[in-house]
Short mmCIF file of C-alpha atoms in Angstrom, two decimals:
data_model
loop_
_atom_site.label_atom_id
_atom_site.label_comp_id
_atom_site.label_asym_id
_atom_site.label_seq_id
_atom_site.Cartn_x
_atom_site.Cartn_y
_atom_site.Cartn_z
CA MET X 21 -33.48 38.36 -34.74
CA ARG X 22 -32.32 38.89 -31.14
CA PHE X 23 -33.34 35.32 -30.26
CA LEU X 24 -31.35 34.01 -33.23
CA ILE X 25 -28.19 35.88 -32.15
CA VAL X 26 -28.45 34.55 -28.58
CA LEU X 27 -28.98 31.03 -29.89
CA ILE X 28 -25.91 31.23 -32.16
CA LEU X 29 -23.74 32.57 -29.31
CA ALA X 30 -24.96 29.87 -26.93
CA PHE X 31 -24.33 27.13 -29.50
CA GLY X 32 -20.85 28.51 -30.16
CA PHE X 33 -20.01 28.43 -26.47
CA PHE X 34 -21.30 24.84 -26.18
CA ILE X 35 -19.05 23.68 -29.01
CA SER X 36 -15.99 25.43 -27.57
CA ALA X 37 -16.55 24.24 -24.01
CA HIS X 38 -16.85 20.62 -25.02
CA ALA X 39 -13.98 20.65 -27.50
CA GLN X 40 -11.40 20.83 -24.71
CA VAL X 41 -12.28 17.44 -23.20
CA LYS X 42 -12.62 14.58 -25.66
CA PHE X 43 -13.55 10.98 -24.86
CA LEU X 44 -11.36 8.71 -26.97
CA ASP X 45 -11.02 4.99 -26.24
CA ARG X 46 -13.15 2.88 -23.91
CA TYR X 47 -12.92 -0.64 -22.49
CA GLU X 48 -15.85 -2.41 -20.81
CA VAL X 49 -16.31 -5.51 -18.65
CA VAL X 50 -19.96 -6.62 -18.74
CA GLY X 51 -21.28 -7.91 -15.43
CA GLN X 52 -24.00 -7.57 -12.80
CA PRO X 53 -25.09 -4.45 -10.87
CA PHE X 54 -23.42 -5.49 -7.59
CA ASP X 55 -20.13 -6.76 -9.00
CA PRO X 56 -17.06 -5.33 -7.23
CA PRO X 57 -14.97 -2.70 -9.06
CA PHE X 58 -11.47 -3.32 -10.36
CA GLU X 59 -8.28 -1.98 -8.81
CA ILE X 60 -5.88 -0.46 -11.35
CA MET X 61 -2.07 -0.21 -11.29
CA ARG X 62 0.63 0.82 -13.71
CA THR X 63 2.98 -1.87 -15.01
CA GLU X 64 5.79 -2.02 -17.55
CA SER X 65 3.24 -3.36 -20.08
CA GLY X 66 0.51 -0.78 -19.48
CA LEU X 67 -2.27 -0.99 -16.91
CA VAL X 68 -3.36 -4.07 -14.97
CA SER X 69 -6.91 -4.13 -13.58
CA PHE X 70 -7.91 -6.82 -11.09
CA ARG X 71 -10.47 -7.88 -8.49
CA ALA X 72 -11.56 -10.85 -6.37
CA TYR X 73 -14.74 -12.26 -7.90
CA VAL X 74 -17.28 -15.04 -7.35
CA ASN X 75 -19.32 -16.05 -10.40
CA ARG X 76 -22.71 -16.54 -8.79
CA ASN X 77 -24.22 -18.06 -11.92
CA LEU X 78 -21.80 -20.99 -12.23
CA SER X 79 -20.14 -21.82 -8.91
CA SER X 80 -19.05 -20.40 -5.60
CA VAL X 81 -15.36 -20.62 -6.51
CA LYS X 82 -13.55 -17.35 -5.92
CA VAL X 83 -11.04 -16.18 -8.51
CA LEU X 84 -8.72 -13.28 -9.10
CA GLN X 85 -9.81 -11.71 -12.38
CA TYR X 86 -7.35 -9.47 -14.20
CA PHE X 87 -6.74 -7.97 -17.61
CA ILE X 88 -4.02 -5.81 -19.10
CA THR X 89 -4.68 -2.78 -21.31
CA ASN X 90 -2.31 -0.74 -23.46
CA GLU X 91 -2.36 3.01 -24.12
CA ASN X 92 -5.34 2.58 -26.47
CA LEU X 93 -7.23 0.53 -23.84
CA GLU X 94 -6.87 -2.58 -25.97
CA SER X 95 -6.76 -5.89 -24.11
CA ALA X 96 -6.26 -9.56 -24.88
CA GLY X 97 -9.12 -10.30 -22.49
CA MET X 98 -9.85 -11.48 -18.96
CA ILE X 99 -7.67 -14.01 -17.16
CA GLU X 100 -8.69 -15.84 -13.98
CA VAL X 101 -6.59 -17.37 -11.21
CA ASN X 102 -8.18 -19.40 -8.41
CA ILE X 103 -7.81 -18.03 -4.90
CA ARG X 104 -8.55 -19.77 -1.63
CA ASN X 105 -12.13 -19.82 -0.42
CA GLY X 106 -12.85 -17.36 2.35
CA TYR X 107 -9.99 -15.02 1.46
CA GLU X 108 -10.32 -11.36 0.44
CA ILE X 109 -7.91 -8.83 -1.04
CA LEU X 110 -6.18 -6.81 1.68
CA GLY X 111 -3.32 -5.15 -0.23
CA TYR X 112 -1.50 -5.16 -3.54
CA ASP X 113 1.54 -3.89 -5.39
CA THR X 114 3.50 -4.39 -8.61
CA ASP X 115 7.22 -4.90 -9.08
CA GLY X 116 8.20 -4.81 -12.74
CA ASP X 117 5.70 -7.03 -14.60
CA GLU X 118 4.76 -8.96 -11.47
CA LEU X 119 1.48 -8.37 -9.63
CA PHE X 120 1.48 -9.18 -5.90
CA VAL X 121 -1.85 -9.48 -4.08
CA LEU X 122 -2.07 -9.88 -0.30
CA LEU X 123 -5.12 -11.97 0.69
CA THR X 124 -6.56 -12.42 4.17
CA ARG X 125 -9.07 -14.72 5.82
CA GLY X 126 -10.89 -12.17 7.93
CA TYR X 127 -9.87 -8.64 8.79
CA HIS X 128 -8.64 -9.05 12.37
CA THR X 129 -4.92 -8.43 12.87
CA GLY X 130 -4.06 -12.08 13.46
CA ALA X 131 -5.94 -13.43 10.44
CA ASP X 132 -4.27 -15.99 8.15
CA LYS X 133 -2.72 -14.34 5.11
CA TYR X 134 -0.95 -15.33 1.94
CA ILE X 135 0.58 -13.56 -1.05
CA LEU X 136 -0.42 -14.37 -4.62
CA GLN X 137 2.21 -13.51 -7.25
CA VAL X 138 1.09 -13.28 -10.89
CA ASN X 139 3.58 -12.95 -13.74
CA LEU X 140 1.77 -10.65 -16.15
CA THR X 141 3.90 -11.84 -19.08
CA THR X 142 3.48 -15.61 -18.68
CA ASN X 143 0.28 -15.52 -16.56
CA MET X 144 1.87 -18.00 -14.16
CA ALA X 145 0.74 -17.67 -10.55
CA TYR X 146 2.54 -18.58 -7.30
CA GLU X 147 1.46 -18.61 -3.64
CA TYR X 148 3.51 -17.66 -0.57
CA ARG X 149 2.27 -17.96 3.00
CA ALA X 150 2.67 -14.81 5.08
CA GLU X 151 3.40 -16.33 8.47
CA ASN X 152 4.93 -15.25 11.79
CA LEU X 153 4.38 -11.55 11.12
CA LEU X 154 3.46 -9.05 13.78
CA PRO X 155 -0.32 -8.70 14.21
CA LEU X 156 -0.51 -5.33 12.47
CA GLU X 157 -3.38 -3.02 11.67
CA LEU X 158 -2.14 -2.87 8.10
CA ILE X 159 -1.50 0.55 6.55
CA GLU X 160 0.81 -0.32 3.64
CA PHE X 161 1.82 -3.39 1.62
CA LEU X 162 4.62 -3.14 -0.98
CA VAL X 163 6.99 -5.52 -2.77
CA GLN X 164 10.53 -4.84 -3.99
CA ASP X 165 13.38 -7.21 -4.84
CA ARG X 166 11.41 -10.27 -3.69
CA LYS X 167 10.81 -8.67 -0.29
CA ALA X 168 7.24 -8.06 0.88
CA ILE X 169 7.00 -4.89 2.95
CA PHE X 170 4.38 -4.68 5.72
CA MET X 171 3.77 -1.42 7.56
CA GLY X 172 1.08 -0.90 10.15
CA LYS X 173 0.26 -0.31 13.80
CA ALA X 174 1.15 -2.78 16.57
CA GLU X 175 -0.33 -1.78 19.93
CA GLY X 176 -0.81 1.74 18.58
CA ARG X 177 2.81 2.12 17.48
CA PRO X 178 4.08 1.93 13.89
CA ALA X 179 6.08 -1.12 12.81
CA LEU X 180 7.78 -2.01 9.52
CA GLN X 181 8.67 -5.60 8.54
CA LEU X 182 10.42 -7.08 5.50
CA TYR X 183 9.42 -10.62 4.50
CA ASP X 184 11.69 -12.52 2.09
CA LEU X 185 9.43 -14.49 -0.24
CA ASP X 186 12.14 -17.06 -0.98
CA THR X 187 13.82 -17.67 2.39
CA LYS X 188 10.78 -16.75 4.59
CA ARG X 189 13.11 -14.61 6.70
CA ILE X 190 11.43 -11.73 8.55
CA GLN X 191 13.29 -8.56 9.50
CA THR X 192 11.69 -5.95 11.74
CA VAL X 193 13.16 -2.57 10.81
CA GLN X 194 14.71 -0.62 13.69
CA GLY X 195 14.06 3.06 14.42
CA ILE X 196 10.35 3.05 13.49
CA TYR X 197 8.57 1.60 16.51
CA GLY X 198 7.89 4.16 19.23
CA ASN X 199 5.38 6.26 21.13
CA ASP X 200 3.94 9.42 19.53
CA THR X 201 5.38 8.34 16.18
CA GLU X 202 3.79 8.30 12.72
CA VAL X 203 5.07 6.90 9.43
CA LEU X 204 4.32 9.56 6.83
CA GLN X 205 5.64 8.08 3.61
CA ILE X 206 7.45 5.02 2.24
CA ARG X 207 9.19 5.22 -1.13
CA LYS X 208 10.61 2.27 -3.02
CA VAL X 209 13.96 3.15 -4.64
CA PRO X 210 14.65 0.22 -7.00
CA VAL X 211 17.73 1.77 -8.63
CA MET X 212 19.44 1.92 -5.23
CA GLU X 213 17.83 -1.28 -3.86
CA SER X 214 16.57 0.63 -0.84
CA LEU X 215 13.57 2.10 0.94
CA GLU X 216 13.08 5.69 2.07
CA VAL X 217 10.84 6.16 5.09
CA VAL X 218 9.65 9.50 6.46
CA ILE X 219 8.53 9.52 10.10
CA SER X 220 7.35 12.17 12.53
CA ARG X 221 7.60 11.95 16.30
CA LYS X 222 7.25 14.29 19.25
CA GLY X 223 10.55 15.65 20.55
CA LYS X 224 11.68 16.49 24.07
CA TYR X 225 9.75 19.73 24.20
CA LYS X 226 6.58 18.32 22.56
CA ASN X 227 7.54 19.82 19.24
CA ARG X 228 7.28 17.48 16.28
CA GLU X 229 10.50 16.28 14.65
CA THR X 230 10.79 14.75 11.19
CA SER X 231 13.32 12.07 10.22
CA ILE X 232 14.09 10.57 6.82
CA PHE X 233 15.51 7.04 6.96
CA THR X 234 17.12 5.11 4.11
CA PHE X 235 17.13 1.32 4.60
CA ASP X 236 18.66 -1.39 2.45
CA MET X 237 16.48 -4.38 1.58
CA GLU X 238 17.85 -6.32 4.55
CA GLY X 239 16.38 -3.72 6.91
CA ASN X 240 19.69 -2.07 7.81
CA VAL X 241 19.85 1.70 8.31
CA VAL X 242 21.94 3.24 5.53
CA ARG X 243 21.28 6.83 6.54
CA GLU X 244 19.12 8.90 8.88
CA VAL X 245 18.51 12.60 8.35
CA LYS X 246 16.97 14.13 11.46
CA ILE X 247 15.21 17.44 10.85
CA ASP X 248 15.41 19.02 14.28
CA GLN X 249 15.80 22.65 13.23
CA PHE X 250 13.22 24.44 11.14
CA GLY X 251 12.24 28.06 10.60
CA LYS X 252 11.47 30.43 13.43
CA PRO X 253 10.73 29.37 17.02
CA GLY X 254 7.37 27.59 17.16
CA GLN X 255 7.24 26.81 13.46
CA GLU X 256 7.08 23.17 12.39
CA ILE X 257 6.82 21.06 9.27
CA LEU X 258 3.14 20.17 8.96
CA GLU X 259 3.13 18.23 5.68
CA GLY X 260 5.56 17.09 3.03
CA ILE X 261 6.24 14.94 -0.02
CA LEU X 262 9.63 13.29 -0.43
CA LEU X 263 10.45 13.32 -4.14
CA ALA X 264 11.97 10.55 -6.23
CA ASN X 265 15.75 10.52 -6.54
CA GLU X 266 18.52 8.29 -7.88
CA SER X 267 21.20 9.25 -5.36
CA TYR X 268 21.42 10.32 -1.74
CA GLN X 269 20.46 13.86 -2.70
CA GLN X 270 16.85 14.36 -1.63
CA VAL X 271 14.15 17.03 -1.88
CA MET X 272 11.09 17.34 0.33
CA ILE X 273 8.37 19.93 -0.30
CA GLY X 274 5.34 20.73 1.82
CA SER X 275 3.58 23.15 4.14
CA TYR X 276 4.62 24.54 7.52
CA GLY X 277 3.09 26.51 10.34
CA ILE X 278 2.42 26.41 14.06
CA ASP X 279 1.04 22.96 14.80
CA GLY X 280 -0.33 23.61 18.27
CA LYS X 281 -2.36 26.56 17.00
CA ASN X 282 -3.67 24.79 13.85
CA SER X 283 -2.04 27.57 11.83
CA TYR X 284 -0.66 27.01 8.33
CA GLN X 285 1.71 29.74 7.15
CA GLY X 286 3.16 28.73 3.79
CA MET X 287 5.41 26.38 1.83
CA TYR X 288 8.95 25.10 2.23
CA VAL X 289 11.48 23.35 -0.02
CA MET X 290 14.07 21.26 1.80
CA ASN X 291 17.24 20.17 -0.03
CA ILE X 292 19.38 17.36 1.41
CA ASN X 293 22.88 16.73 0.07
CA ASP X 294 24.91 13.50 -0.13
CA PHE X 295 26.21 14.02 3.42
CA GLY X 296 22.75 14.36 4.99
CA GLU X 297 23.07 18.10 5.44
CA TYR X 298 19.87 20.02 4.78
CA GLU X 299 18.77 23.57 4.10
CA PHE X 300 15.35 25.16 3.74
CA LEU X 301 13.77 27.66 1.41
CA VAL X 302 10.70 29.06 3.19
CA TYR X 303 7.83 30.92 1.50
CA SER X 304 4.87 32.75 3.00
CA LEU X 305 1.84 34.54 1.55
CA GLU X 306 4.11 37.53 0.97
CA ASP X 307 5.81 35.50 -1.78
CA PHE X 308 2.53 34.48 -3.46
CA PRO X 309 0.83 37.62 -4.83
CA ASN X 310 -1.87 35.57 -6.57
CA PHE X 311 -2.76 33.34 -3.64
CA TYR X 312 -6.17 35.01 -3.32
CA ASN X 313 -6.98 35.01 -7.04
CA TYR X 314 -9.77 32.53 -6.31
CA LEU X 315 -11.73 35.37 -4.68
CA ASP X 316 -13.65 38.17 -6.36
CA GLU X 317 -11.81 41.46 -6.81
CA LYS X 318 -13.16 43.11 -3.65
CA ARG X 319 -12.42 40.21 -1.30
CA LYS X 320 -9.01 39.64 -2.89
CA ALA X 321 -8.06 43.27 -2.22
CA LYS X 322 -9.13 42.87 1.41
CA GLN X 323 -7.01 39.73 1.90
CA ASP X 324 -4.01 41.27 0.11
CA ALA X 325 -4.24 44.23 2.49
CA TYR X 326 -4.27 41.81 5.45
CA VAL X 327 -1.03 40.20 4.20
CA VAL X 328 0.67 43.59 3.82
CA LYS X 329 -0.46 44.65 7.30
CA GLU X 330 0.86 41.45 8.93
CA VAL X 331 4.20 41.74 7.15
CA GLU X 332 4.57 45.36 8.23
CA LYS X 333 4.07 44.20 11.84
CA GLY X 334 6.88 41.67 11.40
CA LYS X 335 4.45 38.74 11.53
CA VAL X 336 4.02 35.76 9.21
CA PRO X 337 0.48 35.87 7.74
CA SER X 338 -1.65 32.82 8.52
CA ILE X 339 -3.59 30.74 6.02
CA ARG X 340 -7.09 30.45 7.35
CA ASN X 341 -7.74 26.79 6.48
CA THR X 342 -5.81 23.54 6.07
CA TYR X 343 -3.16 24.05 3.36
CA THR X 344 -2.46 20.52 2.22
CA ILE X 345 0.08 19.54 -0.42
CA ARG X 346 -1.29 17.23 -3.12
CA ASP X 347 1.34 16.80 -5.82
CA VAL X 348 4.75 17.94 -7.07
CA ARG X 349 5.85 17.74 -10.71
CA GLU X 350 9.58 18.08 -11.20
CA SER X 351 11.38 19.17 -14.36
CA LYS X 352 15.02 19.87 -15.05
CA ASP X 353 14.87 23.47 -13.82
CA ASP X 354 11.83 23.79 -11.55
CA PHE X 355 9.08 22.29 -9.39
CA LEU X 356 5.35 22.70 -10.03
CA VAL X 357 3.65 22.34 -6.64
CA TYR X 358 -0.09 21.79 -6.11
CA PHE X 359 -1.90 22.55 -2.82
CA ASP X 360 -5.55 22.46 -1.78
CA GLN X 361 -7.08 24.78 0.81
CA VAL X 362 -9.68 22.84 2.77
CA ASN X 363 -12.02 23.63 5.64
CA VAL X 364 -12.58 20.51 7.75
CA ILE X 365 -16.05 20.58 9.31
CA SER X 366 -18.35 18.35 11.40
CA SER X 367 -15.35 16.62 12.98
CA ARG X 368 -15.04 16.06 16.70
CA GLY X 369 -11.69 16.41 18.38
CA GLY X 370 -9.82 18.65 15.93
CA ARG X 371 -6.40 18.11 14.47
CA SER X 372 -4.04 15.69 16.17
CA GLY X 373 -0.87 16.78 14.43
CA MET X 374 0.91 16.34 11.15
CA TYR X 375 -1.29 15.45 8.17
CA ALA X 376 -4.46 15.46 10.19
CA PRO X 377 -7.27 15.69 9.15
CA PHE X 378 -6.47 13.52 6.12
CA GLY X 379 -4.62 10.77 7.98
CA PRO X 380 -0.85 10.72 8.47
CA TYR X 381 0.28 8.28 5.78
CA ARG X 382 0.75 9.42 2.16
CA TYR X 383 0.17 6.69 -0.41
CA ASP X 384 1.88 6.36 -3.77
CA ARG X 385 -1.00 7.61 -5.89
CA PHE X 386 1.04 7.54 -9.11
CA SER X 387 1.58 3.79 -9.45
CA ARG X 388 -1.89 3.06 -8.03
CA MET X 389 -3.51 5.37 -10.59
CA GLY X 390 -4.87 7.68 -7.90
CA TYR X 391 -6.54 4.94 -5.87
CA SER X 392 -6.00 4.27 -2.20
CA PRO X 393 -5.46 0.57 -1.49
CA ILE X 394 -8.75 -1.26 -1.13
CA PHE X 395 -8.36 -1.64 2.63
CA MET X 396 -7.97 2.13 3.10
CA ASP X 397 -10.48 3.46 0.54
CA PRO X 398 -13.59 4.64 2.42
CA GLN X 399 -15.73 4.45 -0.74
CA ILE X 400 -15.20 0.81 -1.68
CA SER X 401 -13.68 -1.02 1.27
CA ALA X 402 -15.76 -3.49 3.26
CA LEU X 403 -13.49 -2.72 6.21
CA PRO X 404 -13.39 0.88 7.46
CA PRO X 405 -9.84 2.18 7.84
CA ALA X 406 -8.64 1.83 11.39
CA SER X 407 -7.58 5.46 11.44
CA MET X 408 -11.12 6.53 10.58
CA THR X 409 -12.95 4.28 13.04
CA GLN X 410 -10.65 5.23 15.90
CA SER X 411 -10.10 8.93 15.23
CA TYR X 412 -13.58 10.17 14.37
CA SER X 413 -16.80 9.61 16.27
CA VAL X 414 -18.83 11.60 13.74
CA VAL X 415 -18.65 11.93 9.98
CA THR X 416 -15.97 14.35 8.85
CA GLU X 417 -16.75 16.62 5.91
CA TYR X 418 -14.22 18.43 3.76
CA GLN X 419 -15.19 21.78 2.31
CA TYR X 420 -12.82 22.54 -0.54
CA ILE X 421 -12.13 26.26 -0.78
CA SER X 422 -9.44 26.63 -3.44
CA GLY X 423 -6.63 24.97 -5.35
CA HIS X 424 -3.18 26.59 -5.53
CA PHE X 425 -0.25 26.18 -7.90
CA VAL X 426 3.29 27.46 -7.42
CA LYS X 427 6.12 27.13 -9.92
CA ILE X 428 9.45 27.32 -8.08
CA GLY X 429 12.82 27.45 -9.82
CA LYS X 430 15.44 25.12 -8.38
CA GLU X 431 17.45 28.22 -7.47
CA GLY X 432 14.58 29.21 -5.17
CA ASN X 433 12.85 31.91 -7.23
CA VAL X 434 9.05 31.97 -7.50
CA ILE X 435 8.33 31.89 -11.24
CA TRP X 436 4.56 32.21 -10.86
CA ASP X 437 1.66 31.34 -8.61
CA ASN X 438 -2.08 31.20 -9.14
CA SER X 439 -5.27 29.71 -7.75
CA PHE X 440 -8.85 28.76 -8.55
CA SER X 441 -12.07 28.32 -6.56
CA TYR X 442 -13.82 25.02 -5.78
CA ASP X 443 -17.03 26.98 -5.03
CA ASN X 444 -17.10 25.41 -1.55
CA LEU X 445 -17.42 21.85 -2.82
CA THR X 446 -18.17 19.59 0.16
CA THR X 447 -17.42 15.87 0.35
CA THR X 448 -16.89 13.15 2.95
CA TYR X 449 -14.12 11.56 0.86
CA PRO X 450 -10.82 12.22 2.66
CA ASP X 451 -8.36 11.47 -0.16
CA ALA X 452 -7.18 13.89 -2.81
CA PHE X 453 -9.36 13.80 -5.91
CA GLY X 454 -7.98 16.68 -8.00
CA GLU X 455 -5.58 15.49 -10.71
CA VAL X 456 -2.91 17.62 -12.39
CA ALA X 457 -1.29 17.29 -15.81
CA VAL X 458 1.65 19.50 -16.79
CA VAL X 459 2.44 19.60 -20.51
CA GLY X 460 4.96 22.25 -21.56
CA ASP X 461 3.63 25.61 -20.36
CA ASP X 462 0.09 24.25 -19.88
CA LEU X 463 -1.34 23.02 -16.59
CA TYR X 464 -4.62 21.09 -16.38
CA HIS X 465 -6.55 20.45 -13.18
CA LEU X 466 -9.47 18.00 -13.38
CA TYR X 467 -11.74 16.49 -10.76
CA LEU X 468 -15.14 14.85 -10.48
CA GLU X 469 -18.18 16.47 -8.91
CA GLU X 470 -20.99 13.92 -8.85
CA ASP X 471 -20.96 12.66 -12.48
CA LYS X 472 -19.50 15.82 -14.03
CA ILE X 473 -15.88 16.47 -14.93
CA LYS X 474 -14.66 19.88 -13.75
CA ALA X 475 -11.64 21.39 -15.47
CA SER X 476 -9.42 24.43 -14.86
CA LEU X 477 -6.76 25.48 -17.36
CA PHE X 478 -3.57 27.52 -16.90
CA ARG X 479 -0.92 28.63 -19.38
CA ASN X 480 2.37 30.18 -18.22
CA GLY X 481 0.71 30.80 -14.87
CA GLU X 482 -2.28 32.63 -16.34
CA ARG X 483 -5.66 31.12 -15.56
CA LEU X 484 -7.49 30.57 -18.84
CA ALA X 485 -10.58 28.85 -17.45
CA GLU X 486 -12.01 27.81 -14.10
CA ASN X 487 -14.32 24.91 -13.27
CA LEU X 488 -15.58 24.21 -16.77
CA SER X 489 -18.16 21.43 -16.58
CA PHE X 490 -18.32 18.39 -18.88
CA ASP X 491 -20.82 15.53 -19.08
CA LEU X 492 -19.63 11.94 -19.27
CA GLU X 493 -19.82 10.47 -22.75
CA ILE X 494 -19.46 7.17 -24.63
CA PRO X 495 -17.61 7.48 -27.96
CA THR X 496 -19.26 4.33 -29.38
CA GLU X 497 -22.15 5.04 -31.75
CA ASN X 498 -25.63 3.98 -30.55
CA ASN X 499 -24.39 3.55 -26.96
CA ARG X 500 -25.81 5.86 -24.31
CA ILE X 501 -25.33 6.16 -20.56
CA ARG X 502 -28.47 5.20 -18.68
CA THR X 503 -27.16 5.47 -15.11
CA THR X 504 -23.77 6.01 -13.46
CA GLU X 505 -22.79 4.70 -10.04
CA LYS X 506 -21.26 7.97 -8.88
CA GLU X 507 -19.49 6.47 -5.87
CA SER X 508 -17.51 4.14 -8.15
CA LEU X 509 -16.08 6.86 -10.40
CA ARG X 510 -12.33 7.58 -10.36
CA LEU X 511 -10.60 10.17 -12.53
CA VAL X 512 -6.79 10.12 -12.59
CA HIS X 513 -4.03 11.60 -14.72
CA TRP X 514 -2.52 8.90 -16.93
CA TYR X 515 0.21 10.48 -19.08
CA ASP X 516 0.81 13.61 -21.14
CA ARG X 517 -2.62 15.24 -21.81
CA TYR X 518 -4.49 12.01 -21.14
CA TYR X 519 -6.65 11.12 -18.17
CA LEU X 520 -8.28 7.81 -17.23
CA LEU X 521 -11.88 7.66 -16.01
CA SER X 522 -13.20 4.40 -14.56
CA GLY X 523 -16.28 3.21 -12.74
CA LYS X 524 -19.59 1.39 -13.12
CA GLN X 525 -22.46 2.29 -15.43
CA THR X 526 -25.63 0.93 -16.96
CA VAL X 527 -25.48 1.46 -20.72
CA ARG X 528 -28.21 1.45 -23.39
CA TYR X 529 -27.16 -0.06 -26.72
CA LEU X 530 -28.50 -1.74 -29.85
CA ASN X 531 -28.12 -5.54 -29.76
CA SER X 532 -27.54 -7.89 -32.70
CA ASP X 533 -31.27 -7.76 -33.51
CA ASN X 534 -31.05 -3.96 -33.70
CA ARG X 535 -33.20 -3.68 -30.59
CA GLU X 536 -32.46 -1.50 -27.61
CA ALA X 537 -30.99 -3.38 -24.63
CA THR X 538 -29.11 -2.52 -21.45
CA LYS X 539 -25.92 -3.84 -19.88
CA ASP X 540 -24.14 -3.25 -16.57
CA VAL X 541 -20.44 -2.57 -17.07
CA PHE X 542 -17.22 -1.65 -15.37
CA PHE X 543 -15.59 0.78 -17.80
CA MET X 544 -12.29 2.52 -18.41
CA ALA X 545 -12.25 5.60 -20.63
CA LYS X 546 -9.30 7.51 -22.05
CA ILE X 547 -9.84 11.28 -22.06
CA LEU X 548 -7.87 13.96 -23.89
CA VAL X 549 -7.66 17.53 -22.57
CA ASP X 550 -6.25 20.30 -24.77
CA ALA X 551 -6.01 23.98 -23.81
CA ASP X 552 -5.34 24.90 -27.47
CA LEU X 553 -9.00 24.17 -28.18
CA TYR X 554 -10.21 26.59 -25.52
CA GLN X 555 -11.69 29.93 -26.59
CA PRO X 556 -12.64 32.42 -23.88
CA GLU X 557 -16.27 33.45 -23.96
CA GLU X 558 -15.46 37.08 -24.75
CA ILE X 559 -13.49 36.04 -27.84
CA GLN X 560 -16.44 33.96 -29.05
CA ASP X 561 -18.75 36.95 -28.58
#
């Protein structure tokens, strides 16, 4: 009888745990084991997936393969456009329903390049030579208003150029190129026909200063906001995300601390008005009573006591590890901010300043569906990122300690904060991999560990579940996963409660003769998460 009760309880927990993550729709491209993966971007029509591909069975002609999927992962099928022999994808972007792919013949800075434009409505393709550009170590490629935007390093200094696809005119943007300078973020602002560029450079006294430039699409400076005063003496902005806006009012949120001492101290919210005047709201561990909720009760009490002791001494408590901002979700009345606490290990040389150890530039992960561009992704790129090959002489590992969420009212009040543990997950992948969905009062955090989906759930700031584990599934009857290429997997938030999982697998299935067969596929899977289906274990008991 006791065995029967345990079995029933275990079965009940299995049903509840797996009811919160449901695999819905799936799209597959059948291929060969060593076929390249697809890049994925959002468009006005849905998602466009594309890759450079050589069909080894038929010819050596290289083509750009792409297909478009809707919210149900339905597609009209694969479309191919010829590309020049010897050229590889170096960068890509979308502008409306146009896909722009930057192709290069070799990866040295002076290599011949051209831009392939594909109209995703008519499937018409056009080529534009990319000539007379600076020989850049490319970091970013974007397109807006028929202007191709190139950002990279020239002789170790950042440079930004605008290339008019129609007139072939090249404009090198002023105010970017300089010693001890890093470009941290570039935002396209289509509604204002402008670009916003965040840079960091060392000031007169070796402190780091942040500037936010607004340029029109001719490369002219519309506005510069120079952040030369922040916090207490010695404190600096260490990280930040500039949020989307439709006017000259701007908001930047990130972490701060004492850069020279590798000390993170908390979070800031910077508001910039129409006149370029700015003010800060600064928060430390004193403002986040649940910061150490990822620890057990005894260790949490010890860390809470440390915070109280530091505050009583008139000091700002330090955060032990790198406190890196990952995402900000904005609503009408508040901001939901997501940080990771990471211990960077096995790295020679230490931090070099802002955004180290993850690299200074922050990509637009939203439109690229969580992917880094192919030339900067250490998992799939044939060319190691320049920043990695030059900055690290040994492999850098990232030990993830905890994830942190803070809900801040736009008046400055902390509505709630909470955290969860990563159980010291260690990876060599430098980019963010945790993905957040905010739906009403529910917050979902999902990430991949090997070939398992890990999920944490919060409601009104209360942590309902932490690191629930889910196996990958195929919703199609009689199809089973044989193997999964773990390095190819990407899990990103898509919309609402839906996530998108993609990667490469070998699948067992029944063929037309009702016999078991296998196929190698690139797949995209739509996943639903729903906290309403979660039942805590004690309630089940």
